[in-house]
Every structure is written in structure tokens, then in C-alpha cells.
Amino acid sequence: MEQRPYRGMHTFTEEQKNLFFGRGKPVNEIFSLLKNNTLTVIFGTSGIGKSSLINAGLIPKLRENFYLPILLRIPFSDANINPLVYTRNIIEAEVKKYIYKDFTYPQNTTLWQFFREANYTGGAVIPVLILDQFEEYFKFGKNNKNQADAFAKEMSDLIENRMPDELKNADNYKTLTASDAQNNCRVIISLREDFLAPLEDLSKLIPSLSKIRYRIVQLRGKEAFDAVYQPAKHLIDEATAVHLLKKIIPKKIKAETNSKAETGNTDDDTNEINWEQKDFEPYILSLFCYQVNEKRIAAKQAAISKELIDNTKVETILNDYYNNTIKKYRHWYKKDIGDLLEKNLVSEEGYRLLKPVNSNEFKNVPERVITGLVNDRIIQIVNRNDINNIEISHDLLANVIHAKKIDKKETRKLTNILGIGALVFVAILAFTAYSHNRLKSELDIAKNAVVNDSIEKKELAITKDSLQTDKDSLEKRFQSTIQAINKEYRGTVYFQVSSAYKSKALTECMDALKSSRFIVPAAETIKGKPFKNMVKYFHAEDEEMAKEVLDICNRYYPEDSLILQRIRLKNNNVAAATIEIWVNK
């Protein structure tokens, strides 16, 4: 049986049609429109699942009903590729594959001629040209305007059943009128809804673009349930699938529901969220299901449980995804693209903001970075008053970015006010005091050690007395920062290593732990000892939490440097030249 039925952020393919559920209604409605119209335009926001619906929903439906779907995603971004030649090659390949293996697209034949005259199917099937992600025509067509215009002209002739100008003096067509015959084909154009404005401009050439349109929307409750339950009946029961849906309903909606319950103003007799009346963002739902199932696999469990769902935070998943995605663009945009998004697209209160694509803040960002971030569902382009604007793709993702914005802001404030030496002290004070009141004596020892060491090295331009005097004011000044850091606090994972602690494995390991809502203070060094990149000791106060930390650490260390699976009691002696890890709940 399929152990990974959820696609995460990846688009469904036709081969995965048996795993694609929740879109039966739009598939049937689009199919009905297509049967009676030459052209149907499909549109929707970025990440709504248009390509998955076409690949795993509509195309199988077409094949079952004697249509020949010809899927086209024309690479307009590549100026070396002629869109018309590309289209004719794809048509030829699909006819060879499904109809006639020796077929060759006739040279110097327009699309209008081909679909009107070619007898390649014997009338058995109706071809359907599907132009997916057609917004790329508007984004990149300017890279080779002449070829893009020629493509648009041929598509116009085909869709409007208009004889191409170059054929009007040909003997074969001198007496032909549009009423003599209809082209035996259908066309579907799919694009992001923020490109409807330029589509209107193109409708001057292709009037049919304004006639039949279908908008893809979010998954309604029952549709979302089918998307979760139907492909994974062997892994999740109905009650657990409902539990999962309730888990990912945005906190704002949950708060409103709780408020109604407190005042007695509820829609039903129960105080539970009416999940069937809620809308679900497809990519959030898919990503959450994927991550929960990966946890199930890692835990070697036969089924997805409510416990696994409860231990998976939507914000954590998005945080991991956001961090990993942002890293991809460092080669193309030398600055931190995350900083740019945090400063300009999220308000101080955490609301999403709009910025024009051509604004001063974004005008120097390479176009491929903007395109990549849109394709990765980090941002979306929305049209307001005929101006294309950049916006964070979802409120839940905006929450993640806002938290990073606050964290960086407070870190800069600490650095500017206190300097590096005092920041070390405050970090030790905050992290240790919050993680466990029982560690107060350890806090004092750590504080004095830092102060003494700093004064000896003349790295901290304050004295022990002044530091002690300012202790209370420092605690109050940064209490809000501490609370923000620990809002989703789970525990503290300490590393003590030799001087090479900044190795890639350890750094990635610590980043992963932070993404899983662990506090990870800076690693300490064991002075004067060689580094062997091997974890030999692991201490913990909470065994279950320790096992989770072990699992994360093992992902980033090579097989020849395994972390010992045995959980030791805290404060055992540790040999030199090792990495020591311990966990405080």
C-alpha cells in the first residue's frame, strides 16, 4: 500500500490520479463547460491547486470520455525556444503516444489548418490543448516578442475559427467560409487570477477569452475531508481525519468560535468548530498532512494518530518550509531575501501588506527570484487598481514571518544597547531562568563565569557591580522578548563541543531543533581539545523529548558518527573531544 499518499508542496501528476480527491465538483463543472465551448479559461490564486486539478483530475476525466488531452506548459522564459515549434512538437508526441505511432506533424501547417483538416484520429477522439501556467506568456513573452506574438496570432485563429491571413489567397481556401466546418478541438487556458488584467488586453485579439471562465477556490470542509481521508484510508480513520482538519483551522477562526460559545451565540448545540463550513487552503492542508505522515513513518507507527497530529504545529511546518525555501535564493540574491519580505510585506502587528512589484524595495530583486518565490508559495502577485503587487501568500505564513521580524528586531535592540558581552549574559539569564526555576544556582554560576571571563579578556566594558545593579532593569526591559521567544517553548537543548562546533552537521542540527520549537543556546567550546565530530554523550530530564531530539540529530550526522541511542541521566562525566548534548524540559 502507498505509504506516502500526500504530496506536500508538490503538484499531483496524472499517474497519481488515484491519490487525488476533493476536487470532483470543479472537475465535472469544467468538463461540462469544455464539451460545449471551444475555449475555457481556468483561473485561481497561486497555490490553489490548478495544476494538480488539471493533471490528476481533469486529464483522466477527458481520457475516459474519448478526448485527447495535450498538456502544454510552454517555456516562454527561454528565448531560444519558439513557442509554436514547441507546441507542434508536443502535439506530435502525444498523437504518436496515444493514437498513431508513425504520425508526423505536417510541416508549414498552422494550428487552424491542422485541427481542421488532419485526419489523425478518424473522428474517434477530440483533442484538447491545455495551456497550463499561461501567466508565463505575460511574464516572459517579452523575452522574444516576435515569436510570442506569432504564437498568440495562431492561437487566436484556432480559437476564433478564423482563417489565417496567409491562407486567404490559397486555392484550397478561396471559397471556404467559417460555416463550412468547425475545428475539431477544444482549448483550456489556466493561469493565476492576478493575470486576468493582461488577459483582458489579449482578449482584443482573442475575444473568446472573455466568455467562459471558471475560478478555482479553496477546499470546502467535505472536500478537504476527502483530500485527507480518501487517499489514506489505510493510514487514517474518519474521526482522526476530522481531528486533523480542526487542528489546522486558523487560530483567528477558533478564537471567534470560542467567543461565540462563551456568549451562547453558537450555530449549533455543541461548542465545537463547524469544520464542514470552513475553507481550507490546499497547500497548507497538503503540507500539514505530509509532515504528519512523515512523523508516522519515522515513529514506525501503522496509522496516523491524534497524538501525532497534536504534536505537529502548523506554524512549525511553515517555519521549516519558509527557512528552507529562503535559503535557495542566496545564489541569485546576495542579500537576505527573508529580511526584505519581513520588513516590507508584514506590518508591526502581523498583518499582510501589499507592495508594488516595481516599488523601490523590490525593483532590484531578480525576476527569477520573484517568480521562484511565487512558485514556492511564499508570495503571490495580486492586482489592485491595475497595479501588480507582491503579498505574502497566506495569513499563517505571515504569522511565521512576523515572528521572525520581531525576533530580529529584538536581537538588534539587544546588540545595540548592550553590546555583545552583555547580550551573552542576558541570553544566559533569560534562557536558563525560563527553562527551569530549579536552575537558579546554575544561573548564578554561569553569570559569574561569563562576567569574570569577559573582564579578564577586557571584552566586556562593564563591571560585576554595575551588571548586578542593572540586573532587575535588564530583566524587565527584555521580558517581552523572552515571552515572545518562548511562546511556543518546548524545552532547551544544550550542546557542548570542541572548537569546531560550527561544522555544517552541527549547525544544521541546531537549526532543525530550533524549527521544532526547542531553544538552542549557542554551543559552548571545550578549549584546547581536538574535534572528532562524534556525539558520545546524551543527557536528558525528559526521555520522550530526548528521543525526539536524538531523531533530529541523527538526520544530520553521517552514519560513521552515530549518536549513541542510550539516554543517560543528566550531569554524568563527559570525556573530552566529544559533543555533549543534554535536554531540559
Coordinates of C-alpha atoms in Angstrom, one line a residue:
M1 CA 0.0 0.0 0.0
E2 CA 1.0 3.6 -0.6
Q3 CA 2.9 4.8 2.5
R4 CA 3.2 8.4 1.2
P5 CA -0.2 9.4 -0.2
Y6 CA 0.2 13.1 0.5
R7 CA 2.2 15.3 -1.9
G8 CA 3.2 18.1 0.3
M9 CA 4.1 21.1 -1.8
H10 CA 4.4 19.1 -5.0
T11 CA 1.9 19.1 -7.8
F12 CA -0.1 15.9 -8.5
T13 CA 0.6 14.1 -11.7
E14 CA -1.7 12.1 -13.9
E15 CA -0.1 8.9 -12.6
Q16 CA -1.2 9.9 -9.1
K17 CA -4.9 10.3 -10.0
N18 CA -5.8 7.6 -7.5
L19 CA -4.5 9.8 -4.7
F20 CA -6.2 13.0 -5.8
F21 CA -9.5 13.7 -4.0
G22 CA -11.6 16.7 -3.1
R23 CA -12.0 18.3 -6.5
G24 CA -14.7 16.2 -8.1
K25 CA -17.2 19.1 -8.4
P26 CA -14.9 21.5 -10.2
V27 CA -13.6 18.8 -12.5
N28 CA -17.1 17.9 -13.5
E29 CA -18.1 21.5 -14.0
I30 CA -15.1 22.3 -16.1
F31 CA -15.7 19.2 -18.2
S32 CA -19.3 20.3 -18.8
L33 CA -18.1 23.7 -20.0
L34 CA -15.4 22.2 -22.2
K35 CA -17.9 19.9 -24.0
N36 CA -19.9 22.9 -25.2
N37 CA -17.3 25.6 -25.8
T38 CA -14.1 25.8 -27.8
L39 CA -12.3 27.8 -25.1
T40 CA -12.5 27.6 -21.3
V41 CA -10.3 29.8 -19.0
I42 CA -9.4 28.4 -15.6
F43 CA -8.0 30.8 -13.0
G44 CA -7.3 30.9 -9.3
T45 CA -4.8 32.2 -6.8
S46 CA -1.2 30.9 -6.5
G47 CA -1.1 27.5 -4.6
I48 CA -4.9 26.8 -5.0
G49 CA -4.1 23.6 -6.9
K50 CA -4.9 24.4 -10.6
S51 CA -2.1 22.3 -12.0
S52 CA -3.0 19.3 -9.7
L53 CA -6.7 19.6 -10.7
I54 CA -5.7 19.5 -14.4
N55 CA -3.2 16.7 -14.1
A56 CA -4.8 14.3 -11.7
G57 CA -8.5 15.3 -12.1
L58 CA -9.4 16.8 -15.5
I59 CA -7.0 14.9 -17.8
P60 CA -8.1 11.4 -16.5
K61 CA -11.7 12.5 -16.9
L62 CA -11.0 13.6 -20.5
R63 CA -9.4 10.3 -21.4
E64 CA -12.3 8.4 -20.0
N65 CA -14.7 10.3 -22.3
F66 CA -12.8 10.0 -25.6
Y67 CA -10.8 13.2 -25.6
L68 CA -7.1 13.5 -26.3
P69 CA -5.6 15.9 -23.7
I70 CA -2.4 17.6 -24.9
L71 CA -0.8 19.3 -21.9
L72 CA 1.4 22.3 -22.7
R73 CA 3.5 24.4 -20.4
I74 CA 5.3 26.5 -22.9
P75 CA 8.7 27.8 -21.7
F76 CA 8.3 31.4 -22.7
S77 CA 11.1 32.2 -20.3
D78 CA 13.6 30.6 -22.7
A79 CA 14.1 33.0 -25.6
N80 CA 15.8 30.2 -27.6
I81 CA 12.5 28.2 -27.7
N82 CA 10.0 29.0 -30.4
P83 CA 6.5 28.6 -28.7
L84 CA 4.9 27.5 -32.0
V85 CA 7.5 24.9 -32.7
Y86 CA 7.3 23.6 -29.1
T87 CA 3.5 23.3 -29.4
R88 CA 3.7 21.4 -32.6
N89 CA 6.3 19.0 -31.2
I90 CA 4.2 18.3 -28.2
I91 CA 1.1 17.7 -30.4
E92 CA 3.1 15.3 -32.5
A93 CA 4.5 13.4 -29.4
E94 CA 1.0 13.0 -27.9
V95 CA -0.6 11.7 -31.1
K96 CA 2.3 9.3 -31.5
K97 CA 1.9 8.0 -28.0
Y98 CA -1.8 7.6 -27.9
I99 CA -3.2 7.4 -31.5
Y100 CA -0.7 6.6 -34.2
K101 CA 2.9 5.8 -33.6
D102 CA 4.2 6.8 -37.0
F103 CA 2.5 10.2 -37.0
T104 CA 4.4 13.4 -38.0
Y105 CA 3.1 16.9 -37.7
P106 CA 2.9 18.2 -41.3
Q107 CA 5.4 21.0 -41.9
N108 CA 4.3 24.6 -42.6
T109 CA 0.9 23.8 -41.3
T110 CA -0.9 26.3 -39.0
L111 CA -2.8 25.1 -35.9
W112 CA -6.0 26.2 -37.6
Q113 CA -5.2 24.0 -40.6
F114 CA -4.1 21.1 -38.5
F115 CA -7.1 20.8 -36.3
R116 CA -9.5 21.5 -39.2
E117 CA -8.0 19.0 -41.7
A118 CA -5.8 16.4 -40.2
N119 CA -7.4 13.0 -40.1
Y120 CA -5.2 11.5 -37.4
T121 CA -7.9 10.2 -35.1
G122 CA -10.6 9.1 -37.6
G123 CA -13.0 11.2 -35.5
A124 CA -12.6 8.8 -32.6
V125 CA -11.3 11.4 -30.1
I126 CA -11.5 15.1 -29.7
P127 CA -8.1 16.8 -29.0
V128 CA -7.9 19.3 -26.1
L129 CA -5.0 21.7 -25.9
I130 CA -4.3 22.6 -22.3
L131 CA -2.1 25.6 -21.8
D132 CA -1.2 25.4 -18.1
Q133 CA 0.5 28.3 -16.2
F134 CA -0.2 30.6 -19.1
E135 CA 0.7 33.6 -16.9
E136 CA 4.3 32.9 -18.2
Y137 CA 3.2 34.2 -21.6
F138 CA 2.7 37.6 -20.0
K139 CA 5.7 37.4 -17.7
F140 CA 8.3 36.2 -20.3
G141 CA 6.8 36.7 -23.7
K142 CA 8.6 40.0 -23.9
N143 CA 11.9 38.0 -24.0
N144 CA 11.1 37.1 -27.6
K145 CA 8.2 39.3 -28.6
N146 CA 8.0 38.4 -32.2
Q147 CA 7.7 34.6 -31.6
A148 CA 5.3 35.2 -28.7
D149 CA 3.1 37.4 -30.9
A150 CA 3.2 34.8 -33.7
F151 CA 2.0 32.1 -31.2
A152 CA -0.8 34.3 -29.9
K153 CA -1.9 35.0 -33.5
E154 CA -2.1 31.3 -34.4
M155 CA -4.0 30.5 -31.1
S156 CA -6.4 33.3 -32.0
D157 CA -7.1 31.9 -35.4
L158 CA -7.6 28.5 -33.9
I159 CA -9.9 29.5 -31.1
E160 CA -12.0 32.0 -33.1
N161 CA -12.1 29.6 -36.1
R162 CA -10.6 32.4 -38.3
M163 CA -8.7 31.6 -41.5
P164 CA -5.1 32.7 -41.1
D165 CA -4.2 35.7 -43.3
E166 CA -1.5 33.7 -45.2
L167 CA -4.1 31.2 -46.4
K168 CA -6.7 33.6 -47.8
N169 CA -5.2 33.6 -51.3
A170 CA -4.6 29.9 -51.3
D171 CA -6.7 28.0 -53.9
N172 CA -7.9 25.4 -51.3
Y173 CA -9.4 28.1 -49.1
K174 CA -10.7 30.8 -51.5
T175 CA -14.3 29.6 -51.3
L176 CA -14.2 28.4 -47.7
T177 CA -16.2 30.1 -45.0
A178 CA -16.3 29.7 -41.3
S179 CA -19.7 28.0 -41.5
D180 CA -18.3 25.2 -43.7
A181 CA -16.9 23.3 -40.8
Q182 CA -15.8 23.7 -37.2
N183 CA -12.4 22.9 -35.8
N184 CA -12.4 19.5 -34.1
C185 CA -10.6 20.6 -30.9
R186 CA -11.0 22.3 -27.5
V187 CA -8.7 24.7 -25.7
I188 CA -8.2 25.2 -22.0
I189 CA -6.1 28.1 -20.7
S190 CA -5.1 28.0 -17.0
L191 CA -3.4 30.9 -15.2
R192 CA -3.2 32.8 -11.9
E193 CA -6.0 35.2 -11.3
D194 CA -3.7 38.2 -10.8
F195 CA -3.0 37.9 -14.5
L196 CA -6.7 38.4 -15.5
A197 CA -6.0 42.1 -16.4
P198 CA -3.4 41.3 -19.1
L199 CA -5.7 38.5 -20.2
E200 CA -8.3 41.2 -20.9
D201 CA -5.8 43.0 -23.1
L202 CA -5.2 39.8 -25.0
S203 CA -8.9 39.3 -25.5
K204 CA -8.8 42.1 -28.1
L205 CA -7.0 39.5 -30.2
I206 CA -8.9 36.5 -28.9
P207 CA -12.5 37.7 -27.9
S208 CA -13.4 34.3 -26.6
L209 CA -11.1 34.8 -23.6
S210 CA -13.8 36.9 -22.0
K211 CA -16.6 34.4 -22.4
I212 CA -16.2 31.2 -20.4
R213 CA -14.2 31.4 -17.2
Y214 CA -14.0 29.1 -14.2
R215 CA -12.5 30.1 -10.8
I216 CA -10.8 27.5 -8.6
V217 CA -11.4 28.2 -5.0
Q218 CA -10.4 26.8 -1.6
L219 CA -11.4 23.4 -0.5
R220 CA -14.7 23.4 1.5
G221 CA -15.0 21.2 4.6
K222 CA -16.2 18.0 3.0
E223 CA -13.8 18.4 0.0
A224 CA -10.9 18.9 2.4
F225 CA -12.0 15.8 4.3
D226 CA -12.0 13.7 1.1
A227 CA -8.5 15.1 0.3
V228 CA -7.2 13.9 3.7
Y229 CA -9.2 10.6 4.2
Q230 CA -9.8 9.1 0.8
P231 CA -6.1 8.6 -0.4
A232 CA -5.1 7.3 3.0
K233 CA -7.9 5.1 4.4
H234 CA -5.3 2.5 5.3
L235 CA -3.4 5.1 7.4
I236 CA -6.1 7.3 9.0
D237 CA -9.7 6.8 10.2
E238 CA -12.5 9.2 9.7
A239 CA -12.5 10.6 13.2
T240 CA -8.8 11.3 13.1
A241 CA -9.1 13.0 9.7
V242 CA -11.7 15.3 11.2
H243 CA -9.4 16.0 14.1
L244 CA -6.7 16.9 11.6
L245 CA -9.0 19.4 9.9
K246 CA -9.9 21.1 13.1
K247 CA -6.3 21.3 14.0
I248 CA -5.4 23.5 11.0
I249 CA -8.3 25.9 11.1
P250 CA -6.7 29.3 11.6
K251 CA -6.5 30.5 15.2
K252 CA -8.5 33.6 14.4
I253 CA -11.5 31.4 13.4
K254 CA -11.1 29.3 16.5
A255 CA -11.0 32.4 18.7
E256 CA -14.2 33.7 17.2
T257 CA -15.8 30.3 17.7
N258 CA -14.8 30.2 21.3
S259 CA -16.1 33.7 21.8
K260 CA -19.5 32.8 20.5
A261 CA -19.6 29.7 22.7
E262 CA -18.9 31.9 25.8
T263 CA -21.7 34.2 24.9
G264 CA -24.1 31.4 23.9
N265 CA -24.1 32.6 20.3
T266 CA -23.3 29.4 18.5
D267 CA -24.5 27.8 15.3
D268 CA -25.4 24.5 17.0
D269 CA -25.7 22.9 20.3
T270 CA -22.1 21.9 20.5
N271 CA -19.2 24.3 21.1
E272 CA -17.1 22.6 18.5
I273 CA -15.9 24.2 15.3
N274 CA -18.2 23.5 12.4
W275 CA -15.3 22.4 10.2
E276 CA -17.7 21.5 7.3
Q277 CA -18.5 25.2 6.8
K278 CA -14.8 26.3 6.7
D279 CA -12.5 26.8 3.8
F280 CA -9.1 25.2 3.7
E281 CA -6.0 26.3 1.8
P282 CA -5.0 23.3 -0.3
Y283 CA -1.2 23.8 0.0
I284 CA -1.4 24.3 3.8
L285 CA -3.5 21.2 4.1
S286 CA -1.3 19.1 1.9
L287 CA 1.9 20.2 3.6
F288 CA 0.5 19.5 7.1
C289 CA -0.7 16.0 6.0
Y290 CA 2.7 15.3 4.5
Q291 CA 4.6 16.3 7.6
V292 CA 2.3 14.3 10.0
N293 CA 2.7 11.2 7.8
E294 CA 6.4 11.6 7.8
K295 CA 6.4 11.7 11.6
R296 CA 4.3 8.5 11.5
I297 CA 6.9 6.8 9.2
A298 CA 9.8 8.0 11.5
A299 CA 8.0 6.6 14.5
K300 CA 7.2 3.3 12.7
Q301 CA 3.5 3.6 13.5
A302 CA 0.9 1.8 11.4
A303 CA -1.5 4.6 11.4
I304 CA -1.7 8.4 11.9
S305 CA -2.9 9.1 15.4
K306 CA -4.4 12.2 17.1
E307 CA -1.3 12.4 19.2
L308 CA 0.9 12.8 16.1
I309 CA -1.4 15.5 14.8
D310 CA -1.4 17.3 18.2
N311 CA 2.4 17.2 18.3
T312 CA 2.6 18.8 14.8
K313 CA 2.3 22.6 14.7
V314 CA 1.1 24.3 11.5
E315 CA 3.4 27.2 12.4
T316 CA 6.4 24.9 12.8
I317 CA 5.8 23.2 9.5
L318 CA 5.5 26.6 7.7
N319 CA 8.6 27.8 9.6
D320 CA 10.6 24.8 8.4
Y321 CA 9.4 25.3 4.9
Y322 CA 10.0 29.0 4.9
N323 CA 13.5 28.7 6.2
N324 CA 14.5 26.0 3.7
T325 CA 12.9 27.9 0.8
I326 CA 14.6 31.2 1.6
K327 CA 18.0 29.5 1.6
K328 CA 17.6 28.6 -2.1
Y329 CA 17.7 32.2 -3.3
R330 CA 21.1 33.2 -1.7
H331 CA 22.9 32.4 -5.0
W332 CA 20.6 34.7 -7.0
Y333 CA 20.0 37.5 -4.5
K334 CA 23.1 38.2 -2.5
K335 CA 21.2 39.9 0.3
D336 CA 18.9 38.1 2.7
I337 CA 15.6 37.9 0.8
G338 CA 14.0 37.0 4.2
D339 CA 14.9 40.4 5.6
L340 CA 13.3 42.1 2.6
L341 CA 10.0 40.1 3.0
E342 CA 9.9 40.7 6.7
K343 CA 10.4 44.4 6.5
N344 CA 8.1 45.2 3.7
L345 CA 5.3 42.6 3.5
V346 CA 4.3 42.2 7.2
S347 CA 3.2 45.0 9.4
E348 CA 4.3 45.6 13.0
E349 CA 1.0 44.0 14.1
G350 CA 1.5 40.9 11.9
Y351 CA -0.9 41.8 9.0
R352 CA 0.0 41.2 5.4
L353 CA 1.0 44.2 3.4
L354 CA 1.0 44.9 -0.4
K355 CA 4.0 46.3 -2.2
P356 CA 4.0 47.1 -5.9
V357 CA 6.2 44.8 -7.9
N358 CA 8.1 47.8 -9.3
S359 CA 8.5 49.5 -6.0
N360 CA 11.9 50.8 -4.8
E361 CA 12.1 47.9 -2.3
F362 CA 11.7 45.2 -4.9
K363 CA 12.9 46.7 -8.2
N364 CA 16.4 45.3 -7.7
V365 CA 15.3 41.8 -6.9
P366 CA 16.0 39.5 -9.9
E367 CA 12.8 38.5 -11.7
R368 CA 13.6 34.8 -11.3
V369 CA 13.7 35.2 -7.5
I370 CA 10.2 36.8 -7.5
T371 CA 9.0 34.0 -9.9
G372 CA 10.6 31.3 -7.7
L373 CA 9.0 32.7 -4.5
V374 CA 5.6 32.7 -6.2
N375 CA 6.1 29.1 -7.4
D376 CA 7.2 28.1 -4.0
R377 CA 4.0 29.6 -2.5
I378 CA 5.9 32.1 -0.3
I379 CA 4.4 35.2 -2.1
Q380 CA 1.7 35.8 -4.5
I381 CA 1.1 38.6 -7.1
V382 CA -2.3 40.3 -6.7
N383 CA -3.7 43.0 -8.9
R384 CA -5.2 46.1 -7.3
N385 CA -6.3 49.0 -9.4
D386 CA -4.4 47.6 -12.4
I387 CA -1.2 47.5 -10.4
N388 CA 0.6 44.2 -9.7
N389 CA 1.5 43.9 -6.0
I390 CA 3.5 41.4 -4.0
E391 CA 1.9 39.9 -1.0
I392 CA 2.7 37.0 1.4
S393 CA 0.6 34.0 0.2
H394 CA -1.2 33.2 3.4
D395 CA -2.1 34.6 6.9
L396 CA -0.5 31.5 8.6
L397 CA 2.8 32.1 6.7
A398 CA 2.5 35.8 7.6
N399 CA 2.4 34.8 11.3
V400 CA 5.7 32.9 10.8
I401 CA 7.4 35.8 9.1
H402 CA 6.1 38.2 11.6
A403 CA 7.6 36.2 14.5
K404 CA 11.0 36.3 12.7
K405 CA 10.6 40.0 12.2
I406 CA 10.0 40.6 15.9
D407 CA 12.9 38.2 16.8
K408 CA 15.4 40.0 14.6
K409 CA 14.2 43.4 15.8
E410 CA 14.7 42.5 19.5
T411 CA 18.0 40.9 18.7
R412 CA 19.2 44.1 17.0
K413 CA 17.9 46.1 20.0
L414 CA 19.8 44.0 22.4
T415 CA 23.0 44.2 20.4
N416 CA 22.8 48.0 20.0
I417 CA 22.0 48.7 23.7
L418 CA 24.2 46.2 25.5
G419 CA 26.9 45.1 23.2
I420 CA 28.0 41.5 22.6
G421 CA 29.2 40.8 26.1
A422 CA 26.1 41.9 27.9
L423 CA 24.0 40.1 25.3
V424 CA 25.7 36.8 26.3
F425 CA 24.7 37.5 29.9
V426 CA 21.1 38.3 29.1
A427 CA 20.8 35.3 26.9
I428 CA 22.0 33.0 29.7
L429 CA 19.8 34.8 32.2
A430 CA 16.7 34.6 30.0
F431 CA 17.0 31.1 28.6
T432 CA 18.1 29.4 31.8
A433 CA 15.7 31.2 34.2
Y434 CA 12.8 30.5 31.9
S435 CA 13.6 26.8 31.2
H436 CA 13.7 25.8 34.9
N437 CA 13.4 27.6 38.2
R438 CA 15.4 24.9 39.8
L439 CA 18.4 26.0 37.8
K440 CA 18.8 29.4 39.7
S441 CA 22.0 28.4 41.3
E442 CA 23.4 27.2 37.9
L443 CA 22.4 30.6 36.6
D444 CA 24.4 32.5 39.1
I445 CA 27.4 30.3 38.4
A446 CA 27.1 30.8 34.7
K447 CA 26.6 34.6 35.1
N448 CA 29.7 35.0 37.3
A449 CA 31.7 32.8 34.9
V450 CA 30.7 34.9 31.9
V451 CA 31.4 38.2 33.8
N452 CA 34.8 37.0 35.1
D453 CA 35.9 35.7 31.8
S454 CA 34.8 38.8 30.0
I455 CA 36.5 41.2 32.4
E456 CA 39.7 39.1 32.2
K457 CA 39.7 39.4 28.4
K458 CA 38.6 43.1 28.6
E459 CA 35.8 42.2 26.2
L460 CA 33.0 43.5 28.4
A461 CA 33.2 47.2 29.2
I462 CA 31.2 46.9 32.5
T463 CA 32.0 45.7 36.0
K464 CA 30.3 43.0 38.0
D465 CA 28.9 45.6 40.4
S466 CA 27.2 47.6 37.6
L467 CA 26.0 44.4 36.0
Q468 CA 24.4 43.3 39.2
T469 CA 22.9 46.8 39.7
D470 CA 21.3 46.6 36.3
K471 CA 20.1 43.1 36.6
D472 CA 16.5 43.9 37.6
S473 CA 16.1 46.6 34.9
L474 CA 17.5 44.3 32.3
E475 CA 15.1 41.6 33.2
K476 CA 12.1 43.9 33.0
R477 CA 13.3 45.6 29.7
F478 CA 13.6 42.3 27.9
Q479 CA 10.7 40.4 29.5
S480 CA 8.6 40.8 26.4
T481 CA 11.4 39.4 24.2
I482 CA 11.7 36.4 26.5
Q483 CA 8.0 35.8 26.3
A484 CA 8.0 36.0 22.5
I485 CA 10.9 33.6 22.2
N486 CA 9.2 31.1 24.5
K487 CA 5.7 31.5 23.1
E488 CA 5.9 28.0 21.6
Y489 CA 8.6 26.8 24.0
R490 CA 9.1 23.1 24.4
G491 CA 12.5 22.7 26.1
T492 CA 16.1 23.6 25.9
V493 CA 18.8 21.6 24.1
Y494 CA 22.3 22.3 25.1
F495 CA 25.4 21.4 23.1
Q496 CA 28.9 21.4 24.4
V497 CA 31.5 20.8 21.8
S498 CA 35.1 21.5 20.9
S499 CA 36.3 24.5 18.9
A500 CA 35.0 23.1 15.6
Y501 CA 31.3 23.3 16.7
K502 CA 30.4 25.4 13.7
S503 CA 30.6 22.4 11.4
K504 CA 27.8 22.0 8.9
A505 CA 26.3 19.0 10.5
L506 CA 26.0 20.6 13.9
T507 CA 24.8 23.9 12.6
E508 CA 22.0 22.2 10.5
C509 CA 21.1 20.1 13.5
M510 CA 20.7 23.1 15.7
D511 CA 18.6 24.9 13.1
A512 CA 16.3 21.9 12.8
L513 CA 15.9 21.8 16.6
K514 CA 15.0 25.5 16.6
S515 CA 12.4 24.9 13.9
S516 CA 10.9 22.2 16.1
R517 CA 10.3 24.8 18.9
F518 CA 13.4 23.9 21.0
I519 CA 15.5 26.6 22.5
V520 CA 19.1 26.0 21.5
P521 CA 21.6 28.4 23.1
A522 CA 25.0 28.9 21.4
A523 CA 27.2 25.9 21.6
E524 CA 30.0 26.1 24.2
T525 CA 33.5 25.1 23.4
I526 CA 35.9 22.7 25.2
K527 CA 39.1 24.6 25.0
G528 CA 42.2 23.0 23.7
K529 CA 40.7 19.7 22.7
P530 CA 40.6 18.3 19.2
F531 CA 37.3 17.8 17.5
K532 CA 36.1 14.4 16.3
N533 CA 32.6 15.2 15.0
M534 CA 31.1 12.4 17.1
V535 CA 28.3 12.6 19.7
K536 CA 29.1 10.2 22.5
Y537 CA 27.1 11.5 25.4
F538 CA 23.4 12.4 25.7
H539 CA 21.8 13.6 28.9
A540 CA 18.1 14.4 29.5
E541 CA 15.5 15.1 32.1
D542 CA 12.6 14.0 29.8
E543 CA 13.2 10.7 28.0
E544 CA 10.4 11.1 25.4
M545 CA 11.7 14.6 24.4
A546 CA 15.3 13.3 24.3
K547 CA 14.3 10.6 21.9
E548 CA 12.8 13.2 19.6
V549 CA 16.0 15.3 19.8
L550 CA 18.1 12.2 19.1
D551 CA 16.0 11.5 16.0
I552 CA 16.6 15.1 14.7
C553 CA 20.3 14.9 15.4
N554 CA 20.7 11.6 13.7
R555 CA 19.4 13.2 10.5
Y556 CA 22.4 15.5 10.2
Y557 CA 25.3 13.3 11.3
P558 CA 27.0 10.8 8.9
E559 CA 26.5 7.1 9.5
D560 CA 30.0 6.7 10.8
S561 CA 29.4 9.3 13.5
L562 CA 26.3 7.9 15.1
I563 CA 24.8 9.4 18.2
L564 CA 24.5 6.9 21.0
Q565 CA 20.9 5.8 21.4
R566 CA 21.3 5.3 25.2
I567 CA 19.7 8.0 27.3
R568 CA 21.9 9.0 30.2
L569 CA 21.0 10.8 33.4
K570 CA 21.9 14.4 33.4
N571 CA 25.4 15.5 34.8
N572 CA 27.3 12.3 34.1
N573 CA 31.0 12.9 33.4
V574 CA 31.9 13.6 29.8
A575 CA 35.1 12.7 28.1
A576 CA 37.0 15.4 26.2
A577 CA 37.0 15.8 22.4
T578 CA 33.3 14.9 22.1
I579 CA 30.0 16.7 21.6
E580 CA 27.8 16.6 24.7
I581 CA 24.0 17.1 24.5
W582 CA 21.5 17.5 27.2
V583 CA 17.9 18.4 27.3
N584 CA 15.9 20.4 30.0
K585 CA 12.1 20.3 29.7

